[in-house]
Short mmCIF file of C-alpha atoms and ligand atoms in Angstrom, two decimals:
data_model
loop_
_atom_site.label_atom_id
_atom_site.label_comp_id
_atom_site.label_asym_id
_atom_site.label_seq_id
_atom_site.Cartn_x
_atom_site.Cartn_y
_atom_site.Cartn_z
CA MET A 138 129.90 -62.98 0.93
CA ALA A 139 127.43 -60.16 0.30
CA THR A 140 124.57 -59.78 2.76
CA SER A 141 122.52 -57.03 1.13
CA THR A 142 122.05 -55.14 -2.11
CA SER A 143 123.36 -51.99 -0.43
CA GLU A 144 126.77 -53.55 0.11
CA MET A 145 127.11 -56.28 -2.54
CA ARG A 146 129.93 -55.86 -5.06
CA LEU A 147 128.75 -54.38 -8.37
CA SER A 148 131.15 -56.36 -10.52
CA GLY A 149 128.84 -57.31 -13.41
CA GLY A 150 129.95 -54.35 -15.53
CA HIS A 151 126.30 -53.74 -16.48
CA PRO A 152 123.14 -53.03 -14.41
CA ALA A 153 121.31 -56.06 -15.87
CA LEU A 154 124.12 -58.35 -14.66
CA ASP A 155 124.32 -56.75 -11.21
CA PHE A 156 120.56 -57.43 -11.00
CA VAL A 157 121.20 -61.12 -11.80
CA ASN A 158 124.04 -61.21 -9.24
CA THR A 159 121.63 -60.56 -6.34
CA VAL A 160 121.76 -64.33 -5.77
CA ASP A 161 125.07 -65.02 -4.04
CA SER A 162 125.87 -67.63 -5.31
CA ARG A 163 124.60 -69.63 -8.28
CA ARG A 164 127.34 -72.20 -8.69
CA GLY A 165 127.78 -75.14 -6.33
CA ARG A 166 124.93 -73.94 -4.18
CA TRP A 167 122.05 -71.49 -4.80
CA GLY A 168 121.63 -68.47 -2.54
CA PRO A 169 121.28 -66.63 -0.32
CA ASP A 170 118.89 -64.42 -2.26
CA LEU A 171 119.65 -60.78 -1.55
CA LEU A 172 116.22 -59.67 -2.77
CA GLN A 173 114.34 -60.27 0.47
CA SER A 174 112.03 -57.28 0.14
CA LEU A 175 111.16 -54.63 -2.42
CA GLU A 176 113.39 -52.24 -0.48
CA ASP A 177 116.37 -54.39 -1.53
CA LEU A 178 115.47 -53.82 -5.18
CA VAL A 179 114.94 -50.08 -4.64
CA ALA A 180 118.36 -49.87 -2.96
CA LEU A 181 120.02 -51.62 -5.89
CA ALA A 182 118.27 -49.46 -8.51
CA GLU A 183 119.36 -46.36 -6.63
CA ARG A 184 122.99 -47.54 -6.42
CA LEU A 185 122.96 -48.22 -10.16
CA ASP A 186 121.56 -44.73 -10.90
CA LEU A 187 118.38 -46.17 -12.40
CA LEU A 188 116.34 -44.26 -9.81
CA ASP A 189 116.93 -40.81 -8.37
CA HIS A 190 116.62 -40.18 -4.65
CA SER A 191 113.11 -38.71 -4.76
CA ALA A 192 111.70 -41.59 -6.87
CA ALA A 193 113.35 -44.08 -4.50
CA SER A 194 111.72 -42.41 -1.45
CA ARG A 195 108.34 -42.41 -3.19
CA LEU A 196 108.62 -46.14 -3.88
CA ARG A 197 109.73 -46.85 -0.31
CA SER A 198 106.63 -45.17 1.13
CA GLN A 199 104.38 -46.94 -1.43
CA ALA A 200 105.89 -50.29 -0.46
CA ALA A 201 105.35 -49.55 3.23
CA SER A 202 101.70 -48.61 2.72
CA MET A 203 100.90 -51.42 0.24
CA PRO A 204 102.82 -54.51 1.45
CA GLU A 205 100.82 -56.93 -0.71
CA GLU A 206 101.48 -54.93 -3.88
CA ALA A 207 105.15 -54.75 -2.87
CA ASP A 208 105.30 -58.56 -2.53
CA LEU A 209 103.68 -59.01 -5.94
CA ALA A 210 106.13 -56.58 -7.55
CA LEU A 211 109.03 -58.40 -5.87
CA THR A 212 107.83 -61.80 -7.09
CA GLY A 213 107.54 -60.43 -10.65
CA ALA A 214 111.03 -58.91 -10.43
CA LYS A 215 112.53 -62.22 -9.29
CA ARG A 216 110.86 -64.08 -12.15
CA LEU A 217 112.35 -61.52 -14.52
CA ARG A 218 115.77 -61.85 -12.84
CA GLU A 219 115.87 -65.62 -13.37
CA ALA A 220 114.89 -65.19 -17.04
CA VAL A 221 117.69 -62.61 -17.49
CA TYR A 222 120.11 -65.03 -15.79
CA ARG A 223 119.19 -67.91 -18.11
CA LEU A 224 119.63 -65.66 -21.17
CA PHE A 225 123.07 -64.41 -20.32
CA VAL A 226 124.61 -67.47 -18.68
CA LEU A 227 124.23 -69.14 -22.08
CA GLU A 228 126.40 -66.48 -23.78
CA ASP A 229 129.41 -67.91 -21.95
CA VAL A 230 128.96 -71.26 -23.66
CA GLY A 231 127.79 -69.79 -26.98
CA GLU A 232 124.30 -71.28 -26.83
CA PRO A 233 121.18 -69.55 -28.21
CA TYR A 234 118.90 -67.50 -25.94
CA PRO A 235 115.83 -69.50 -24.76
CA PRO A 236 112.75 -68.05 -26.55
CA GLU A 237 110.45 -68.10 -23.45
CA ASP A 238 112.95 -66.09 -21.42
CA LEU A 239 113.54 -63.71 -24.31
CA GLY A 240 109.75 -63.25 -24.63
CA LEU A 241 109.30 -62.44 -20.94
CA VAL A 242 112.13 -59.90 -20.88
CA GLU A 243 110.85 -58.31 -24.10
CA ALA A 244 107.25 -58.05 -22.81
CA ILE A 245 108.27 -56.38 -19.53
CA ALA A 246 110.68 -54.01 -21.30
CA GLN A 247 107.97 -53.06 -23.81
CA LEU A 248 105.65 -52.00 -20.98
CA GLY A 249 108.36 -49.69 -19.69
CA ARG A 250 109.36 -48.34 -23.10
CA THR A 251 105.89 -46.94 -23.77
CA HIS A 252 106.35 -44.65 -20.74
CA GLN A 253 109.89 -43.52 -21.49
CA VAL A 254 110.59 -39.81 -21.90
CA LEU A 255 113.51 -37.89 -23.39
CA GLU A 256 115.60 -36.44 -20.59
CA ALA A 257 118.57 -34.08 -20.75
CA ALA A 258 121.87 -35.95 -20.26
CA ASP A 259 125.33 -34.48 -19.50
CA ILE A 260 125.63 -34.00 -23.25
CA GLY A 261 122.48 -34.31 -25.35
CA PHE A 262 119.58 -36.50 -24.28
CA LYS A 263 118.76 -40.00 -23.11
CA TRP A 264 115.64 -42.14 -22.74
CA ALA A 265 114.48 -42.29 -19.13
CA LEU A 266 111.62 -44.08 -17.39
CA PRO A 267 110.00 -41.96 -14.67
CA VAL A 268 109.04 -44.59 -12.11
CA ASP A 269 106.06 -43.89 -9.90
CA ASP A 270 104.62 -47.37 -9.49
CA LEU A 271 106.13 -50.37 -7.69
CA HIS A 272 105.66 -52.65 -10.69
CA GLN A 273 107.74 -50.34 -12.89
CA LEU A 274 110.89 -51.20 -10.94
CA GLY A 275 111.21 -54.49 -12.83
CA GLN A 276 110.70 -52.62 -16.12
CA LEU A 277 113.85 -50.57 -15.43
CA PHE A 278 115.89 -53.78 -15.26
CA ALA A 279 114.12 -55.39 -18.23
CA ILE A 280 114.98 -52.35 -20.38
CA LYS A 281 118.62 -52.65 -19.30
CA ALA A 282 118.59 -56.36 -20.18
CA THR A 283 117.27 -55.60 -23.69
CA ASP A 284 119.97 -52.90 -24.06
CA LEU A 285 122.57 -55.57 -23.30
CA LEU A 286 121.05 -57.89 -25.90
CA ILE A 287 120.98 -55.13 -28.52
CA GLU A 288 124.64 -54.23 -27.85
CA ARG A 289 125.77 -57.85 -28.42
CA GLY A 290 127.49 -57.03 -31.72
CA GLN A 291 129.56 -54.25 -30.13
CA ARG A 292 130.57 -55.86 -26.86
CA ARG A 293 132.37 -58.84 -25.35
CA ALA A 294 130.36 -61.92 -24.37
CA VAL A 295 128.97 -62.20 -20.86
CA ARG A 296 131.01 -64.63 -18.73
CA GLU A 297 130.11 -66.77 -15.74
CA CYS A 298 132.54 -66.58 -12.81
CA LYS A 299 134.20 -69.95 -12.33
CA GLY A 300 134.98 -69.34 -8.66
CA ASP A 301 133.78 -71.96 -6.15
CA ASN A 302 130.26 -71.12 -4.98
CA CYS A 303 130.00 -68.04 -7.19
CA GLY A 304 128.59 -68.17 -10.73
CA TRP A 305 128.07 -64.40 -10.94
CA LEU A 306 127.85 -62.99 -14.45
CA PHE A 307 130.11 -60.23 -15.77
CA ILE A 308 131.24 -58.62 -19.00
CA ASP A 309 134.85 -59.40 -19.63
CA HIS A 310 136.53 -56.05 -20.35
CA SER A 311 140.05 -57.46 -19.91
CA ARG A 312 142.55 -56.83 -22.71
CA ASN A 313 142.99 -60.51 -23.59
CA GLY A 314 139.30 -61.38 -23.05
CA ARG A 315 140.18 -64.33 -20.82
CA ARG A 316 139.06 -63.12 -17.41
CA MET A 317 137.75 -66.05 -15.34
CA TRP A 318 136.47 -64.44 -12.17
CA CYS A 319 133.89 -61.78 -11.28
CA SER A 320 136.57 -60.25 -9.08
CA GLU A 321 140.33 -60.86 -8.94
CA ALA A 322 140.33 -59.81 -5.28
CA THR A 323 137.77 -62.39 -4.13
CA CYS A 324 137.08 -65.36 -6.43
CA GLY A 325 140.43 -64.97 -8.23
CA SER A 326 142.52 -65.03 -5.07
CA HIS A 327 140.46 -67.87 -3.48
CA SER A 328 141.09 -69.93 -6.55
CA ARG A 329 144.85 -69.18 -6.53
CA VAL A 330 145.10 -70.11 -2.84
CA LYS A 331 143.24 -73.38 -3.50
CA ARG A 332 145.53 -74.26 -6.42
CA PHE A 333 148.59 -73.46 -4.31
CA ARG A 334 147.33 -75.75 -1.48
CA MET A 335 146.63 -78.59 -3.93
CA ARG A 336 150.14 -78.28 -5.37
CA SER A 337 151.86 -78.16 -1.97
CA LYS A 338 149.96 -81.15 -0.49
CA PRO A 339 152.39 -83.90 0.64
CA ARG A 340 152.13 -86.98 -1.59
ZN1 ZN B 235 132.99 -64.84 -8.58
#
């Protein structure tokens, strides 16, 4: 089980899904929540290359000097995370996206998009959001969530891990499109061991 965002598995296949997976787990039982402080969100954004090192340090010192603002930004980010979760968990069962959740994600992403700048990429350019305010952290993840929505026609559906006490979301990149677990090494092998034990129980 993951204990922090700096060591959790990034098995979602997309930053918006790794953001959602900061609750370990969502199936069977809820939690623990790995977003205990704004620092946890900064650490995740840095691991996912949404923030460079200097922006991350700037946000860390802002959070330390303005703890109340940091708490507000964290509460907003968690509200966004739950909306993103509800959107994508429904893809697995082919249900429509809830309009209120879609509206929240759209509104937060729009705030970020107005501040995006063109930045040189390895080849060509990309849109980037220079983050210098604690509240913009959530906007980074909202923009990623809208990217995932926009790409729906060109990608596989998001799946929910069926492992016991998991429920993490992931994009199924497997060849046959029938992957069941967020990770073969953890949820997949637990499930195989459990099936084996059930089969070998004396009758
Ligand atoms: Zn899993």
